[in-house]
Short mmCIF file of C-alpha atoms in Angstrom, two decimals:
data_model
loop_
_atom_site.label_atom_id
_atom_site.label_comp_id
_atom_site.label_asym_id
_atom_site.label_seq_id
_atom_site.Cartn_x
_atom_site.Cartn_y
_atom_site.Cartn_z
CA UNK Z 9 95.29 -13.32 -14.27
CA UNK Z 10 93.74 -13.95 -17.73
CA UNK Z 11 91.42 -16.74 -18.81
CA UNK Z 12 90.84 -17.99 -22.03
CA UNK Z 13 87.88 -20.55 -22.96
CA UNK Z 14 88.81 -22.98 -25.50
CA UNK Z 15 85.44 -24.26 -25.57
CA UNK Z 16 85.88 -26.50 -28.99
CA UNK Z 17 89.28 -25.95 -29.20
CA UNK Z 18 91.62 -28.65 -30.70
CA UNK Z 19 95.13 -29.37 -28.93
CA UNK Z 20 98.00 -30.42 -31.68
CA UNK Z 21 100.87 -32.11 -29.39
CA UNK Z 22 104.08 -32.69 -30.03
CA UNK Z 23 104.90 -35.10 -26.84
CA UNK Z 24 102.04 -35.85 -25.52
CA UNK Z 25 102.95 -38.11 -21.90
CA UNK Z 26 99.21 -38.45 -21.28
CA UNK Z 27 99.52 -40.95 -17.56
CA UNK Z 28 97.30 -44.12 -19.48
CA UNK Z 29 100.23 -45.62 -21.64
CA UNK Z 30 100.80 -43.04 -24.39
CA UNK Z 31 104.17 -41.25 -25.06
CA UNK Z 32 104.60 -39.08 -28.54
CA UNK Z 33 102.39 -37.06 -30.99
CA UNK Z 34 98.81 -36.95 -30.41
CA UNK Z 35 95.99 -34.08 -29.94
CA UNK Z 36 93.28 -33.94 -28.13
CA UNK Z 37 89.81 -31.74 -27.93
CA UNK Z 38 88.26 -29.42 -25.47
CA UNK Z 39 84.92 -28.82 -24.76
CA UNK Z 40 83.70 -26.91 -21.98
CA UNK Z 41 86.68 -28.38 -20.08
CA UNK Z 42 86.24 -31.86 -20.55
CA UNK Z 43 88.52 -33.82 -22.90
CA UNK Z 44 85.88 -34.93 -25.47
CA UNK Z 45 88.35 -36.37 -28.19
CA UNK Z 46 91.61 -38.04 -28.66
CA UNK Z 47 93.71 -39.16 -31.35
CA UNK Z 48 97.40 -40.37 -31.94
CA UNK Z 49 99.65 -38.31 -34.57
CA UNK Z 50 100.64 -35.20 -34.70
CA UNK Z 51 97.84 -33.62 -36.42
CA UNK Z 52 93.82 -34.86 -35.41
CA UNK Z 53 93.75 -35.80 -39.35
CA UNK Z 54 96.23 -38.06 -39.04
CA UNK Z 55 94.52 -40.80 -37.09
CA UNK Z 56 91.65 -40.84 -39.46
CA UNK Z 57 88.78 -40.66 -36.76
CA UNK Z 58 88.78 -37.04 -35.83
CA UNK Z 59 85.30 -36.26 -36.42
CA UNK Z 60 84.56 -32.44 -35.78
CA UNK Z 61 88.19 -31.66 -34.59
CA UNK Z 62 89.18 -30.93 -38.09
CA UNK Z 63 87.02 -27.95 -37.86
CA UNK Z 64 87.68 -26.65 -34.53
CA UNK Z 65 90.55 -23.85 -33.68
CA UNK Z 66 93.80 -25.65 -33.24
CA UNK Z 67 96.27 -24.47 -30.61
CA UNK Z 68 100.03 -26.40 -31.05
CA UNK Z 69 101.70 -27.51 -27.91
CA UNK Z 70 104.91 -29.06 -27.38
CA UNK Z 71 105.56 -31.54 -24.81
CA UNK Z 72 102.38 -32.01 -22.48
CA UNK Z 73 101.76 -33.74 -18.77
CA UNK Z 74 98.97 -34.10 -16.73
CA UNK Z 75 98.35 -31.21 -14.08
CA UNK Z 76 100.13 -31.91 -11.23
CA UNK Z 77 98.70 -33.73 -8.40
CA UNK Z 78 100.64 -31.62 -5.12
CA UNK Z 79 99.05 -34.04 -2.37
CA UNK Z 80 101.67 -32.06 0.43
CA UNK Z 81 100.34 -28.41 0.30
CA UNK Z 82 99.70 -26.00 2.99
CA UNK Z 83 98.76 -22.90 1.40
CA UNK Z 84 100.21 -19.83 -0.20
CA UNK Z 85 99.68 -15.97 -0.95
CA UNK Z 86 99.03 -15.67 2.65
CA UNK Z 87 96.47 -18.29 2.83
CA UNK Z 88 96.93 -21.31 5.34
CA UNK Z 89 94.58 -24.01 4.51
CA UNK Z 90 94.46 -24.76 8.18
CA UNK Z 91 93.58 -21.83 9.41
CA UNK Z 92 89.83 -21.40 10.45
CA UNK Z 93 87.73 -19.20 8.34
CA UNK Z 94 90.01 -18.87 5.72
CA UNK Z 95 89.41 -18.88 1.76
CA UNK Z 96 91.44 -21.26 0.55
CA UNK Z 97 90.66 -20.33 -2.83
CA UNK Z 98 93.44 -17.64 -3.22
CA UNK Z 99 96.31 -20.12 -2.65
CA UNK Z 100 94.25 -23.18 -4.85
CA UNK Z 101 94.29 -20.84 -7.31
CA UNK Z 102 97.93 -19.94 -7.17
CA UNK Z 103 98.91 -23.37 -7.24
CA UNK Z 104 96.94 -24.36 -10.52
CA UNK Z 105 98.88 -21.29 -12.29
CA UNK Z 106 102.15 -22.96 -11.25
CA UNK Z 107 100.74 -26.49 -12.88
CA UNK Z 108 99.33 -28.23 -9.77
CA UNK Z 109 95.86 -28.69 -10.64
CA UNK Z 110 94.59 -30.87 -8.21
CA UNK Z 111 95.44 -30.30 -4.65
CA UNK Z 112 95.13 -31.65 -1.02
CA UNK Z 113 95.07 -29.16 1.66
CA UNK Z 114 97.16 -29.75 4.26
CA UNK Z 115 96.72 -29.05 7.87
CA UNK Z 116 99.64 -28.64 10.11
CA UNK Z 117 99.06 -29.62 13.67
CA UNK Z 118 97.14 -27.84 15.72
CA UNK Z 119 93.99 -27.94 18.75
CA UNK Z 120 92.46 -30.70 18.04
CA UNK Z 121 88.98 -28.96 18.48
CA UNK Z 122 90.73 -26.02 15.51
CA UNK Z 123 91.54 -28.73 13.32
CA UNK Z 124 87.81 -30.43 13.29
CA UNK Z 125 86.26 -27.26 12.78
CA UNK Z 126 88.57 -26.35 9.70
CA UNK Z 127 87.71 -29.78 8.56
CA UNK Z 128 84.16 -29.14 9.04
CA UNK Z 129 85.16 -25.95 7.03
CA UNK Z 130 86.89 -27.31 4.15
CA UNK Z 131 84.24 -30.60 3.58
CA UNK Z 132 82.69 -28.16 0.97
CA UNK Z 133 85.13 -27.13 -0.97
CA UNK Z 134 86.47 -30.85 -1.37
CA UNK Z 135 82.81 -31.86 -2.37
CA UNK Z 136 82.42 -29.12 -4.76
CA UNK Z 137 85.92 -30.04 -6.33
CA UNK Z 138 88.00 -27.04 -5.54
CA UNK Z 139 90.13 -29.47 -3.57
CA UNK Z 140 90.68 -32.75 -4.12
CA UNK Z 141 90.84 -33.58 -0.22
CA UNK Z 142 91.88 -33.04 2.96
CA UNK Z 143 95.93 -34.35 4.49
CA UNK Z 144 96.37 -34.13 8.28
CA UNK Z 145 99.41 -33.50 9.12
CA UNK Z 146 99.67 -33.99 13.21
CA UNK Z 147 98.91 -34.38 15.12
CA UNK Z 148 99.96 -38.04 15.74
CA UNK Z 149 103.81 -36.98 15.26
CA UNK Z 150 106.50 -37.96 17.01
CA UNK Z 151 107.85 -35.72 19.82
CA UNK Z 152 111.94 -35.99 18.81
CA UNK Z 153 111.03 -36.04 14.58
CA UNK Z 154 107.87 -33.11 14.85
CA UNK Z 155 109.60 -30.23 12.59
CA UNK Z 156 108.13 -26.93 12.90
CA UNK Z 157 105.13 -28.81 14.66
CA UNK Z 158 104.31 -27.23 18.40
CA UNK Z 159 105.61 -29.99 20.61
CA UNK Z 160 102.40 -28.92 23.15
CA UNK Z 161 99.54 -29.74 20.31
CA UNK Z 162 101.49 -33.30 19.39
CA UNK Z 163 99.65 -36.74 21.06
CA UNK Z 164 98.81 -40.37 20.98
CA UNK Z 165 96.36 -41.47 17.90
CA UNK Z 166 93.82 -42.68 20.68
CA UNK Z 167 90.64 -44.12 19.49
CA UNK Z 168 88.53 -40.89 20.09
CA UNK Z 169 90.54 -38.19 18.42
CA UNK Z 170 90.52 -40.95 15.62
CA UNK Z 171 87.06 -40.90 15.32
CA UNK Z 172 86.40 -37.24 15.92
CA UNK Z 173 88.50 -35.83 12.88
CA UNK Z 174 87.04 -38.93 10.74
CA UNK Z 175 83.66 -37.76 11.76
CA UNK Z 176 84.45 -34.03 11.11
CA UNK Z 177 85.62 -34.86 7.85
CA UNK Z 178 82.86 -37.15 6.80
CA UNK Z 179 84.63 -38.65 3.97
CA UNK Z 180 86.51 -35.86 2.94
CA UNK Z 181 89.81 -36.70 4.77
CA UNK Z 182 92.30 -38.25 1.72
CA UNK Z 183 95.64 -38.58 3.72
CA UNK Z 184 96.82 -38.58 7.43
CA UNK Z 185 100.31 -38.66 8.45
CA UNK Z 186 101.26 -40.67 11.28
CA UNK Z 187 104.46 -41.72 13.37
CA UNK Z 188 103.73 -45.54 13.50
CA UNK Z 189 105.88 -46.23 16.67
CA UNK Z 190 103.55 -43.97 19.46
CA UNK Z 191 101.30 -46.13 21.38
CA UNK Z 192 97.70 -46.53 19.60
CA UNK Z 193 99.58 -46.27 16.11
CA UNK Z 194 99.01 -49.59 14.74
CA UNK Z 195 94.95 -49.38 15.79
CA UNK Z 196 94.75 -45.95 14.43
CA UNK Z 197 95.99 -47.22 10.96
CA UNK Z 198 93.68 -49.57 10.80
CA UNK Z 199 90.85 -47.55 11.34
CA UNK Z 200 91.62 -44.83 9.13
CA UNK Z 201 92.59 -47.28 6.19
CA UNK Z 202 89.36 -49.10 6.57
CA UNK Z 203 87.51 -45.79 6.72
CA UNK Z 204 88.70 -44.96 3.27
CA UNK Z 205 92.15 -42.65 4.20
CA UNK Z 206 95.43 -43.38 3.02
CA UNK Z 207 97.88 -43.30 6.22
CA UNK Z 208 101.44 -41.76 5.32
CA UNK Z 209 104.12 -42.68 7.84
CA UNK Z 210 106.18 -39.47 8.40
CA UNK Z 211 107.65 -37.28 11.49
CA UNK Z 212 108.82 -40.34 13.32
CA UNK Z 213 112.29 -41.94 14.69
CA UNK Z 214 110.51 -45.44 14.08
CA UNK Z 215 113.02 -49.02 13.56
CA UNK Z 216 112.73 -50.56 10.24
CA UNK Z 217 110.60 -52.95 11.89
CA UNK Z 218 108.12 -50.56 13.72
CA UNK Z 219 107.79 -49.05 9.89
CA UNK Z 220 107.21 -52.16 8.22
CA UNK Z 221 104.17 -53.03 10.70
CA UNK Z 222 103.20 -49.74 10.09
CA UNK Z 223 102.95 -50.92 6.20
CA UNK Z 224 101.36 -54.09 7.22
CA UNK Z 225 98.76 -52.30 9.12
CA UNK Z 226 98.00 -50.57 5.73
CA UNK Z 227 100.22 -47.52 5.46
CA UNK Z 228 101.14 -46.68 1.91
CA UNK Z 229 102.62 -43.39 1.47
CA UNK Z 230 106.07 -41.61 3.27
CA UNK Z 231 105.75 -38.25 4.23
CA UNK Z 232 108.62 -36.39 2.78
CA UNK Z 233 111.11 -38.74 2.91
CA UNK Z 234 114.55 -37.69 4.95
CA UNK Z 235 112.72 -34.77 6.10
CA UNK Z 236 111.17 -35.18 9.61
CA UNK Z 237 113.26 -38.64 10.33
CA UNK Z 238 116.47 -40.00 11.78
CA UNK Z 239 119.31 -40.23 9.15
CA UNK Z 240 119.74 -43.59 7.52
CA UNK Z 241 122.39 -45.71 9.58
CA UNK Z 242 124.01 -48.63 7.74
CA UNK Z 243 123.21 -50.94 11.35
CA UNK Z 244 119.84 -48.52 11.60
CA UNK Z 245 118.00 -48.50 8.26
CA UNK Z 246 115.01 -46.96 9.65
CA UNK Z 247 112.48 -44.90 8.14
CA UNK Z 248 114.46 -43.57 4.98
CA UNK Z 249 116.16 -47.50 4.31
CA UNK Z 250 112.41 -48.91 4.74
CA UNK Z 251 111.47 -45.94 2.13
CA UNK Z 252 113.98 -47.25 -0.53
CA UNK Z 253 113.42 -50.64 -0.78
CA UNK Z 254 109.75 -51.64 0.46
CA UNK Z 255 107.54 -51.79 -3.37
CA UNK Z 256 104.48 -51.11 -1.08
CA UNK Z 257 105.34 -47.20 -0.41
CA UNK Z 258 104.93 -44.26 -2.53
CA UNK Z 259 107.49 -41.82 -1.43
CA UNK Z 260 107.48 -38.30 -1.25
CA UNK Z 261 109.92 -35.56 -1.97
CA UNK Z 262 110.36 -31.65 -1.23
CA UNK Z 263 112.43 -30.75 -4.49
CA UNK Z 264 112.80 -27.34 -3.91
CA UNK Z 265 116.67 -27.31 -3.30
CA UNK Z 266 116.45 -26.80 0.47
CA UNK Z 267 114.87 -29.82 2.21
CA UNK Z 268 117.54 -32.05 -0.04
CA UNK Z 269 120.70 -31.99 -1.97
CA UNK Z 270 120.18 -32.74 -5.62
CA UNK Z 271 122.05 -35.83 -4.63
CA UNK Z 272 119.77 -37.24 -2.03
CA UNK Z 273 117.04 -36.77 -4.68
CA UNK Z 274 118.94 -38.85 -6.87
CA UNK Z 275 119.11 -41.72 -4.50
CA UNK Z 276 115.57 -42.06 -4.02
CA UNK Z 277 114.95 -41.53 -8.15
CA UNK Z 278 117.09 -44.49 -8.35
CA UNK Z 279 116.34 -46.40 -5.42
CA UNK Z 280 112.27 -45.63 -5.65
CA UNK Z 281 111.93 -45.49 -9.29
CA UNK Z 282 108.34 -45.12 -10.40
CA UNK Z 283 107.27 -44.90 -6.27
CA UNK Z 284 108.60 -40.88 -5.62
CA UNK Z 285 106.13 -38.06 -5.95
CA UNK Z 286 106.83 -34.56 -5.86
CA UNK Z 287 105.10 -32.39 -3.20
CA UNK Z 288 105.52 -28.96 -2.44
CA UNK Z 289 105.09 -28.35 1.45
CA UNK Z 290 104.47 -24.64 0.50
CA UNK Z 291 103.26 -23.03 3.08
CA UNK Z 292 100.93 -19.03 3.28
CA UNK Z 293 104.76 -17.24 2.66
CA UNK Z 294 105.07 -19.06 -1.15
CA UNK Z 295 104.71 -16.32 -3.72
CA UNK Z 296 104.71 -13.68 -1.23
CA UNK Z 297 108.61 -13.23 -0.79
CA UNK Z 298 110.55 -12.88 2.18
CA UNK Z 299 108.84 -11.65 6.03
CA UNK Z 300 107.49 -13.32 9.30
CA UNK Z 301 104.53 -15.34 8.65
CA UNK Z 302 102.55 -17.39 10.86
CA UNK Z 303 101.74 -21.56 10.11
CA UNK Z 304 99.65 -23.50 12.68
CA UNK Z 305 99.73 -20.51 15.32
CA UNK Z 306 103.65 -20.90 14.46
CA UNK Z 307 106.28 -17.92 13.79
CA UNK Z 308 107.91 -18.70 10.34
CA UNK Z 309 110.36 -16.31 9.22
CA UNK Z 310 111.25 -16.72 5.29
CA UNK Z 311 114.93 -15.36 4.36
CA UNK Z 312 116.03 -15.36 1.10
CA UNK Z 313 112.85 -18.03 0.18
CA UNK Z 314 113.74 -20.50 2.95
CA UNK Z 315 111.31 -20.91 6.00
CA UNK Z 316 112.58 -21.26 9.27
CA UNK Z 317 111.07 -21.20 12.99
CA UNK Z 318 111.71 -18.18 14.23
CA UNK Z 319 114.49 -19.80 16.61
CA UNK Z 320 116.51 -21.45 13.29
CA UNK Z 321 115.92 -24.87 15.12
CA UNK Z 322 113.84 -26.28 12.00
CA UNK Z 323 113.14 -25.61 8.31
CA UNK Z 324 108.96 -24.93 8.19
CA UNK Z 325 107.46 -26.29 4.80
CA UNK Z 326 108.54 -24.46 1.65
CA UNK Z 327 107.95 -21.65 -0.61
CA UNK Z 328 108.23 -23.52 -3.84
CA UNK Z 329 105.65 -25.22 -5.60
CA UNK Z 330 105.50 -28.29 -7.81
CA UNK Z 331 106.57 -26.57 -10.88
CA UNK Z 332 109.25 -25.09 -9.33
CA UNK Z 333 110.96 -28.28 -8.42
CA UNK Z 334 109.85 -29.71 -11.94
CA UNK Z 335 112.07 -26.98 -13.25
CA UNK Z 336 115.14 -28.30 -11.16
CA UNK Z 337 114.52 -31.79 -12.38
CA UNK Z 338 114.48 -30.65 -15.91
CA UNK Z 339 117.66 -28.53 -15.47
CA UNK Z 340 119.12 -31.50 -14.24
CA UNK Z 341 118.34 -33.63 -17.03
CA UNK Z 342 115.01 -35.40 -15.99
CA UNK Z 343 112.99 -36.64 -18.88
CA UNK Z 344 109.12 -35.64 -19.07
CA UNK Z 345 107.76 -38.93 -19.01
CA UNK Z 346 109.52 -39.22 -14.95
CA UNK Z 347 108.60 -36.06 -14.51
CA UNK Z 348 104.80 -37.15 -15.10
CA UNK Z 349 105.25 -40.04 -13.13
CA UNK Z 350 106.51 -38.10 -10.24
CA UNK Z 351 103.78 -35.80 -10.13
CA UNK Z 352 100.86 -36.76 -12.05
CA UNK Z 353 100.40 -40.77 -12.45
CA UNK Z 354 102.01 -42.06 -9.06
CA UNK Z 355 99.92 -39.60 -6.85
CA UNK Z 356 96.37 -39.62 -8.29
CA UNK Z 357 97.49 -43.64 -7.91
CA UNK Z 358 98.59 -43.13 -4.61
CA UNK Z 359 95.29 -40.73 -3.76
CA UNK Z 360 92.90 -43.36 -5.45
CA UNK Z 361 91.75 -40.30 -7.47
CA UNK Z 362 90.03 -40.84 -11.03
CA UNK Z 363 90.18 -39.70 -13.92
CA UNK Z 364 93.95 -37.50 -14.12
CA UNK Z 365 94.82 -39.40 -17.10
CA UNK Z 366 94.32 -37.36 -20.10
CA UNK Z 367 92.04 -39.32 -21.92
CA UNK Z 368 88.36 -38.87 -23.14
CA UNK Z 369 86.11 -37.91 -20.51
CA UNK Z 370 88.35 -36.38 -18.39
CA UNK Z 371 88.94 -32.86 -17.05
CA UNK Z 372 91.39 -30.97 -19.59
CA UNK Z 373 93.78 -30.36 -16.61
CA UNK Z 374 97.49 -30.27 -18.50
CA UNK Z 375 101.00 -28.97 -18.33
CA UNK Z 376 102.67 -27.50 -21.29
CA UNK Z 377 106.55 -28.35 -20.26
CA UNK Z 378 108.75 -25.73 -21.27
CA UNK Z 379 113.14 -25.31 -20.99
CA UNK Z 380 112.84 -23.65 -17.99
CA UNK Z 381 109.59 -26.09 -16.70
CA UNK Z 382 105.96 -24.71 -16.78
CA UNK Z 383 105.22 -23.14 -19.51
CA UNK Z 384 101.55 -23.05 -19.21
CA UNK Z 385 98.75 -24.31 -17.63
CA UNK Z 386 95.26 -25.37 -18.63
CA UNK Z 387 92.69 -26.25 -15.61
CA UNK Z 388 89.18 -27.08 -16.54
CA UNK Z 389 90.18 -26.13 -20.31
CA UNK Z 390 90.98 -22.61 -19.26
CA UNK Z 391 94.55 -21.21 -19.60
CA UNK Z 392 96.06 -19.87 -16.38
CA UNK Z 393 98.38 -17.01 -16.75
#
C-alpha cells in the first residue's frame, strides 16, 4: 500500500455529495488531513473566496462521498476484532482502502468474561480514533433467531452482565444488539440508552408489538434487517414489517448479494427511504479468499466468498465490504447522493458521531465514486491504494 500526503493540496470536484446539504461542483482543501477550505463551483476561483487554494496543487475528482461509516464489521485479513489480543489494525486498515473510513468493531458473542476483556482491549484504540467504537453483538440474542452465534454463550440481558460490559467499556461501547422479547430486555434498553449506547434490535423472533416497546424503551437501529429474524407474515408483521414502516429505526442492510436478493433490497430502499444503512458483516475470511476460518471460537468455512458454519445450517457474516455492495447499488442504477445517505449521513446520524460531513474542520475522509464503485480513497488526507 502507497500513501500520498496532500498536505496543501486543493480538491477540484465534479459532484461533490458532501452529507451537510450540498450536491454538485465544489472543491475543497487539505491540510494535514483536515478539511481547511471549501468553496462551491467547479474550480476554488470560482466562488471568489478561495484564499490560498489558488496556489496550492490541485488534484480533479469526479463524483465524491463521505468515507463510509461500516457500523456492522467484524474484522478481515484474518483479524477478528473480537478476538483477545488481537491487532485490529490490519483489518481497520483494509476496510479504509475499500472506502469505509470510520468503523465499529464488532464482537460476535462469546464468554462473557472474553468479551469484557477484549473490550477492555479495544477502549484504546476507540479513544485514540482508530475505531470509532465498539458494537456487541450477543450476547442477548435470541435462542431460535442466533445465526452463526453458539447457542451455549447466548443469555438473558440481566442487570449484572449489563453493567459489567458497560463498565469494561467505559464509554467506549457505541452499539449493542439485542432481542427485545427475552426476559430483562426492556430494563436492559433502558440502561444502555441512558448510559450513552444506541440499542439495535436484531437476532430475535419478537411480535410487532414486543418490537415496538423495544423502540419505546429507546431502541433505534435494526440489526441487519431479514437476516437473523422470522420472515414477514401478512397476519405476523414482526420484526422486518416493524422495520419498514416505524420513522424511529435506522435499518440496516448486508448488500453483498448473499444475505438478500437485489429485490428484498429494493423493498426496504423504498419502504425505508433515507432510514437504510449499508453494513458489511465482514468477518477475519474478507480479502483472504476461500478456507476454514474461525469467528467467536466458531468454524466458518468460506466457499466461493460465502461463509457458512461448518454444518451449512447458517450463513456467518460476509466477506464483502461496504464498497463492495456500493458497487452493486451502482450497477443497479443507484444514484450517489442514496448511496451517501446509505452509508455516510444516516449512520454517523444513527452513531451520534461528529463531524463526517465534509465541511471545514473536518477530517478529509472521502470516496471518489467510480463505474465500477470505489475508485479511491482518502483517510486523514492520505490516499489509500
Amino acid at each position: 500500500m502507497s500513501d500520498r500526503r496532500t498536505a496543501g493540496t486543493l480538491l477540484t470536484i465534479g459532484r461533490l455529495v458532501d452529507g451537510d446539504g450540498h450536491d454538485g461542483p465544489a472543491w475543497l482543501r487539505v491540510e494535514d488531513g483536515v478539511i481547511v477550505e471549501r468553496g462551491i463551483g467547479s474550480a476554488a476561483g470560482d466562488s471568489g473566496d478561495a484564499g490560498d487554494s489558488v496556489n496550492a496543487p490541485a488534484t480533479r475528482l469526479g463524483t465524491v462521498v463521505p468515507g463510509f461509516v461500516d457500523a456492522h464489521v467484524h474484522g478481515a485479513v484474518g483479524v477478528d476484532f473480537g478476538a483477545v489480543g488481537a491487532d485490529p489494525r490490519p483489518a481497520i486498515d483494509f476496510h479504509a482502502a475499500a472506502g469505509s473510513t470510520t468503523l465499529l468493531a464488532s464482537i460476535a458473542t462469546s464468554e462473557l468474561p472474553l468479551t469484557i476483556a477484549r473490550l477492555r482491549e479495544l477502549a484504546p484504540l476507540v479513544r485514540a480514533g482508530h475505531l470509532a467504537g465498539v458494537h456487541l453483538e450477543g450476547p442477548f440474542l435470541c435462542h431460535e433467531r442466533r445465526g452463526a452465534h453458539d447457542p451455549a454463550l447466548l443469555r438473558d440481558p440481566d442487570p449484572a452482565s449489563v453493567d459489567a460490559l458497560l463498565d469494561a467499556a467505559d464509554g467506549t461501547l457505541s452499539m449493542i444488539t439485542v432481542a427485545p422479547e427475552l426476559p430483562g430486555a426492556l430494563a436492559a434498553i433502558e440502561t444502555l440508552v441512558a448510559a450513552g449506547v444506541v440499542v439495535a434490535l436484531g437476532h430475535t423472533a419478537a411480535s410487532a408489538d414486543q418490537m415496538r416497546r423495544g423502540i419505546d424503551a429507546g431502541a433505534t437501529v435494526v440489526t441487519h434487517v431479514f437476516n437473523g429474524m422470522p420472515p414477514m407474515h401478512h397476519r405476523a408483521p414482526g420484526p422486518v414489517g416493524v422495520a419498514l414502516t416505524d420513522d424511529r429505526l435506522t435499518v440496516e442492510v448486508i448488500g453483498d448479494g448473499h444475505h438478500l436478493e437485489d429485490e428484498a433490497v429494493d423493498v426496504v430502499r423504498g419502504s425505508a427511504a433515507g432510514r437504510m444503512t449499508l453494513v458489511s458483516d465482514a468477518m477475519a475470511a474478507t480479502g483472504l479468499g476461500d478456507g476454514v476460518y474461525e469467528m467467536g471460537g466458531t468454524t466458518v468455512v468460506v466457499t466461493d466468498g460465502v461463509a457458512n458454519l461448518a454444518d451449512n445450517s447458517s450463513l456467518a457474516g460476509s466477506t464483502t465490504t461496504v464498497g463492495g455492495s456500493v458497487a452493486r447499488l451502482l450497477a443497479r442504477g443507484a444514484d450517489a447522493a442514496e448511496i451517501a445517505s446509505m452509508t455516510s449521513i444516516r449512520p454517523a446520524r444513527a452513531l451520534r458521531l461528529a463531524g463526517h460531513a465534509l465541511t471545514v474542520g473536518a477530517a478529509a475522509d472521502l470516496v471518489e465514486l467510480g463505474p465500477a464503485g470505489v475508485a479511491r480513497t482518502l483517510r486523514a488526507g492520505t490516499w489509500l491504494g
